[in-house]
Short mmCIF file of C-alpha atoms in Angstrom, two decimals:
data_model
loop_
_atom_site.label_atom_id
_atom_site.label_comp_id
_atom_site.label_asym_id
_atom_site.label_seq_id
_atom_site.Cartn_x
_atom_site.Cartn_y
_atom_site.Cartn_z
CA UNK A 1 -27.27 76.88 -7.47
CA UNK A 2 -27.86 73.43 -5.84
CA UNK A 3 -28.56 69.89 -6.85
CA UNK A 4 -29.07 66.46 -5.68
CA UNK A 5 -26.48 63.82 -4.90
CA UNK A 6 -26.99 59.96 -4.54
CA UNK A 7 -30.18 58.36 -3.03
CA UNK A 8 -30.11 60.32 0.15
CA UNK A 9 -31.22 63.37 -1.75
CA UNK A 10 -28.69 65.46 -0.08
CA UNK A 11 -28.27 68.91 -1.37
CA UNK A 12 -24.69 69.62 -2.58
CA UNK A 13 -23.23 73.15 -3.54
CA UNK A 14 -22.77 72.50 -7.36
CA UNK A 15 -20.04 75.37 -7.54
CA UNK A 16 -17.67 73.38 -5.09
CA UNK A 17 -18.71 70.48 -7.08
CA UNK A 18 -17.73 72.04 -10.30
CA UNK A 19 -14.29 73.47 -8.74
CA UNK A 20 -13.53 69.60 -7.51
CA UNK A 21 -13.93 68.10 -11.11
CA UNK A 22 -11.71 71.07 -12.53
CA UNK A 23 -9.29 70.37 -10.13
CA UNK A 24 -9.12 66.31 -10.71
CA UNK A 25 -9.23 67.05 -14.48
CA UNK A 26 -6.11 69.81 -13.79
CA UNK A 27 -4.08 66.60 -11.97
CA UNK A 28 -5.11 63.87 -14.79
CA UNK A 29 -3.87 66.53 -17.30
CA UNK A 30 -0.65 67.49 -15.68
CA UNK A 31 0.41 63.91 -14.71
CA UNK A 32 -0.57 62.87 -18.24
CA UNK A 33 1.51 65.52 -20.08
CA UNK A 34 4.60 64.59 -17.87
CA UNK A 35 4.48 61.05 -19.49
CA UNK A 36 3.76 62.38 -22.55
CA UNK A 37 6.62 64.47 -22.41
CA UNK A 38 9.07 61.46 -21.33
CA UNK A 39 7.61 59.79 -24.47
CA UNK A 40 8.31 62.54 -26.95
CA UNK A 41 11.81 62.81 -25.36
CA UNK A 42 12.62 59.27 -25.64
CA UNK A 43 10.99 58.96 -29.22
CA UNK A 44 13.35 61.95 -30.29
CA UNK A 45 16.48 60.50 -28.70
CA UNK A 46 15.49 57.38 -30.28
CA UNK A 47 15.19 58.46 -33.82
CA UNK A 48 18.59 60.55 -33.62
CA UNK A 49 20.19 56.95 -32.66
CA UNK A 50 18.89 55.41 -35.49
CA UNK A 51 19.52 57.87 -37.79
CA UNK A 52 23.53 58.20 -36.64
CA UNK A 53 23.52 54.18 -37.23
CA UNK A 54 21.97 54.86 -40.86
CA UNK A 55 24.44 57.52 -41.52
CA UNK A 56 27.69 55.87 -39.99
CA UNK A 57 27.75 58.88 -37.99
CA UNK A 58 30.12 57.66 -34.96
CA UNK A 59 30.71 61.10 -33.52
CA UNK A 60 26.93 61.99 -33.47
CA UNK A 61 26.07 58.81 -31.70
CA UNK A 62 28.67 59.53 -28.89
CA UNK A 63 27.50 62.90 -28.54
CA UNK A 64 24.07 61.44 -27.60
CA UNK A 65 25.46 59.48 -24.50
CA UNK A 66 25.68 60.86 -20.85
CA UNK A 67 29.01 62.67 -20.23
CA UNK A 68 29.90 59.54 -17.81
CA UNK A 69 29.12 57.22 -19.99
CA UNK A 70 31.41 58.82 -22.48
CA UNK A 71 34.40 58.65 -19.67
CA UNK A 72 33.95 54.79 -20.58
CA UNK A 73 37.43 53.86 -22.36
CA UNK A 74 35.76 50.95 -24.47
CA UNK A 75 32.85 53.62 -25.75
CA UNK A 76 34.69 54.30 -28.95
CA UNK A 77 35.35 50.64 -29.87
CA UNK A 78 31.84 49.85 -28.74
CA UNK A 79 30.34 52.50 -31.05
CA UNK A 80 32.26 51.24 -33.92
CA UNK A 81 31.33 47.75 -33.32
CA UNK A 82 27.42 48.98 -33.45
CA UNK A 83 28.26 50.69 -36.84
CA UNK A 84 29.78 47.72 -38.17
CA UNK A 85 26.78 45.47 -36.82
CA UNK A 86 24.02 47.64 -38.28
CA UNK A 87 24.30 47.00 -42.07
CA UNK A 88 22.28 49.38 -44.28
CA UNK A 89 20.60 52.30 -44.41
CA UNK A 90 17.48 53.00 -42.46
CA UNK A 91 14.41 51.91 -44.43
CA UNK A 92 11.62 51.93 -42.00
CA UNK A 93 10.97 51.55 -38.29
CA UNK A 94 8.15 50.40 -36.41
CA UNK A 95 6.01 52.07 -33.48
CA UNK A 96 8.57 53.43 -30.72
CA UNK A 97 7.59 52.43 -27.41
CA UNK A 98 8.89 54.23 -24.50
CA UNK A 99 8.64 53.13 -21.10
CA UNK A 100 9.87 55.42 -18.02
CA UNK A 101 10.49 55.43 -14.25
CA UNK A 102 11.11 58.00 -11.85
CA UNK A 103 11.97 59.01 -8.34
CA UNK A 104 10.06 61.84 -6.42
CA UNK A 105 11.19 63.23 -3.29
CA UNK A 106 8.84 65.76 -1.65
CA UNK A 107 6.58 66.21 -4.68
CA UNK A 108 9.76 66.78 -7.23
CA UNK A 109 11.31 64.52 -9.54
CA UNK A 110 14.89 63.98 -8.62
CA UNK A 111 15.47 61.12 -11.39
CA UNK A 112 13.79 60.14 -14.34
CA UNK A 113 15.11 57.50 -16.93
CA UNK A 114 13.74 55.99 -20.10
CA UNK A 115 14.09 52.70 -22.20
CA UNK A 116 12.67 53.41 -25.79
CA UNK A 117 12.61 50.17 -28.06
CA UNK A 118 11.49 49.64 -31.72
CA UNK A 119 11.31 46.02 -32.73
CA UNK A 120 11.10 46.21 -36.32
CA UNK A 121 14.09 48.68 -37.63
CA UNK A 122 14.58 47.64 -41.38
CA UNK A 123 17.36 48.53 -43.26
CA UNK A 124 18.49 48.63 -47.24
CA UNK A 125 20.16 45.33 -46.95
CA UNK A 126 17.14 43.61 -45.90
CA UNK A 127 17.96 43.34 -42.29
CA UNK A 128 15.65 43.69 -39.41
CA UNK A 129 17.08 44.77 -36.09
CA UNK A 130 15.08 45.23 -32.51
CA UNK A 131 16.91 48.31 -30.92
CA UNK A 132 16.65 49.20 -27.40
CA UNK A 133 17.89 52.77 -26.21
CA UNK A 134 18.39 53.43 -21.92
CA UNK A 135 18.84 56.74 -20.99
CA UNK A 136 18.35 59.42 -17.76
CA UNK A 137 16.69 62.58 -18.70
CA UNK A 138 16.92 63.88 -15.03
CA UNK A 139 19.18 62.80 -12.35
CA UNK A 140 19.83 65.47 -9.39
CA UNK A 141 22.24 63.45 -7.35
CA UNK A 142 24.47 62.53 -10.49
CA UNK A 143 23.64 65.14 -13.40
CA UNK A 144 26.65 63.76 -15.58
CA UNK A 145 24.60 60.57 -16.12
CA UNK A 146 21.80 62.64 -18.04
CA UNK A 147 21.84 61.26 -21.81
CA UNK A 148 22.03 57.76 -23.02
CA UNK A 149 23.79 55.19 -20.99
CA UNK A 150 23.20 51.96 -23.47
CA UNK A 151 21.96 50.92 -26.89
CA UNK A 152 21.35 47.28 -27.31
CA UNK A 153 21.05 46.38 -31.04
CA UNK A 154 19.63 42.34 -31.56
CA UNK A 155 19.46 41.10 -35.17
CA UNK A 156 17.37 38.15 -36.52
CA UNK A 157 19.57 35.77 -35.67
CA UNK A 158 19.49 36.65 -31.81
CA UNK A 159 22.85 38.23 -31.88
CA UNK A 160 23.59 41.29 -29.85
CA UNK A 161 25.94 44.31 -30.16
CA UNK A 162 25.71 46.49 -27.16
CA UNK A 163 27.02 49.82 -26.92
CA UNK A 164 27.85 51.45 -23.41
CA UNK A 165 26.29 50.12 -20.15
CA UNK A 166 23.31 50.95 -17.99
CA UNK A 167 24.70 53.33 -14.87
CA UNK A 168 22.71 52.35 -11.38
#
């Protein structure tokens, strides 16, 4: 089957045109799915963090951190400070925004990291926090960095409690 293209009335093969459209749509779908997977993983990890904070689950929160982050001798005291800083039980949170970045070598993702943030985490003690979670989901060069590296908890008075630190 043949059709016409443009004003030049040049004939094109519709089979080849259809194949091209299918290939392009597949590429867009795969690229979009990759971003969606990071977003879903970031949201899931974020929910685990705020549930640990809400339930005073220090051990559960520590287990979400990367192996390398867990080696930080100050991590336990930082987690305890975070538990004290987060006042009350979780009541609600706003939309979780996940921003990711990656490094690709020869078409393969060798590093992928994300930051997940919610600006209105509300507690039973009428406190409102902005919580930021930074993590690696892929790190071929340093696999012990996979997991959470840093959590920042901001209160309404602009006080910040930092747990862990970004490892670059």
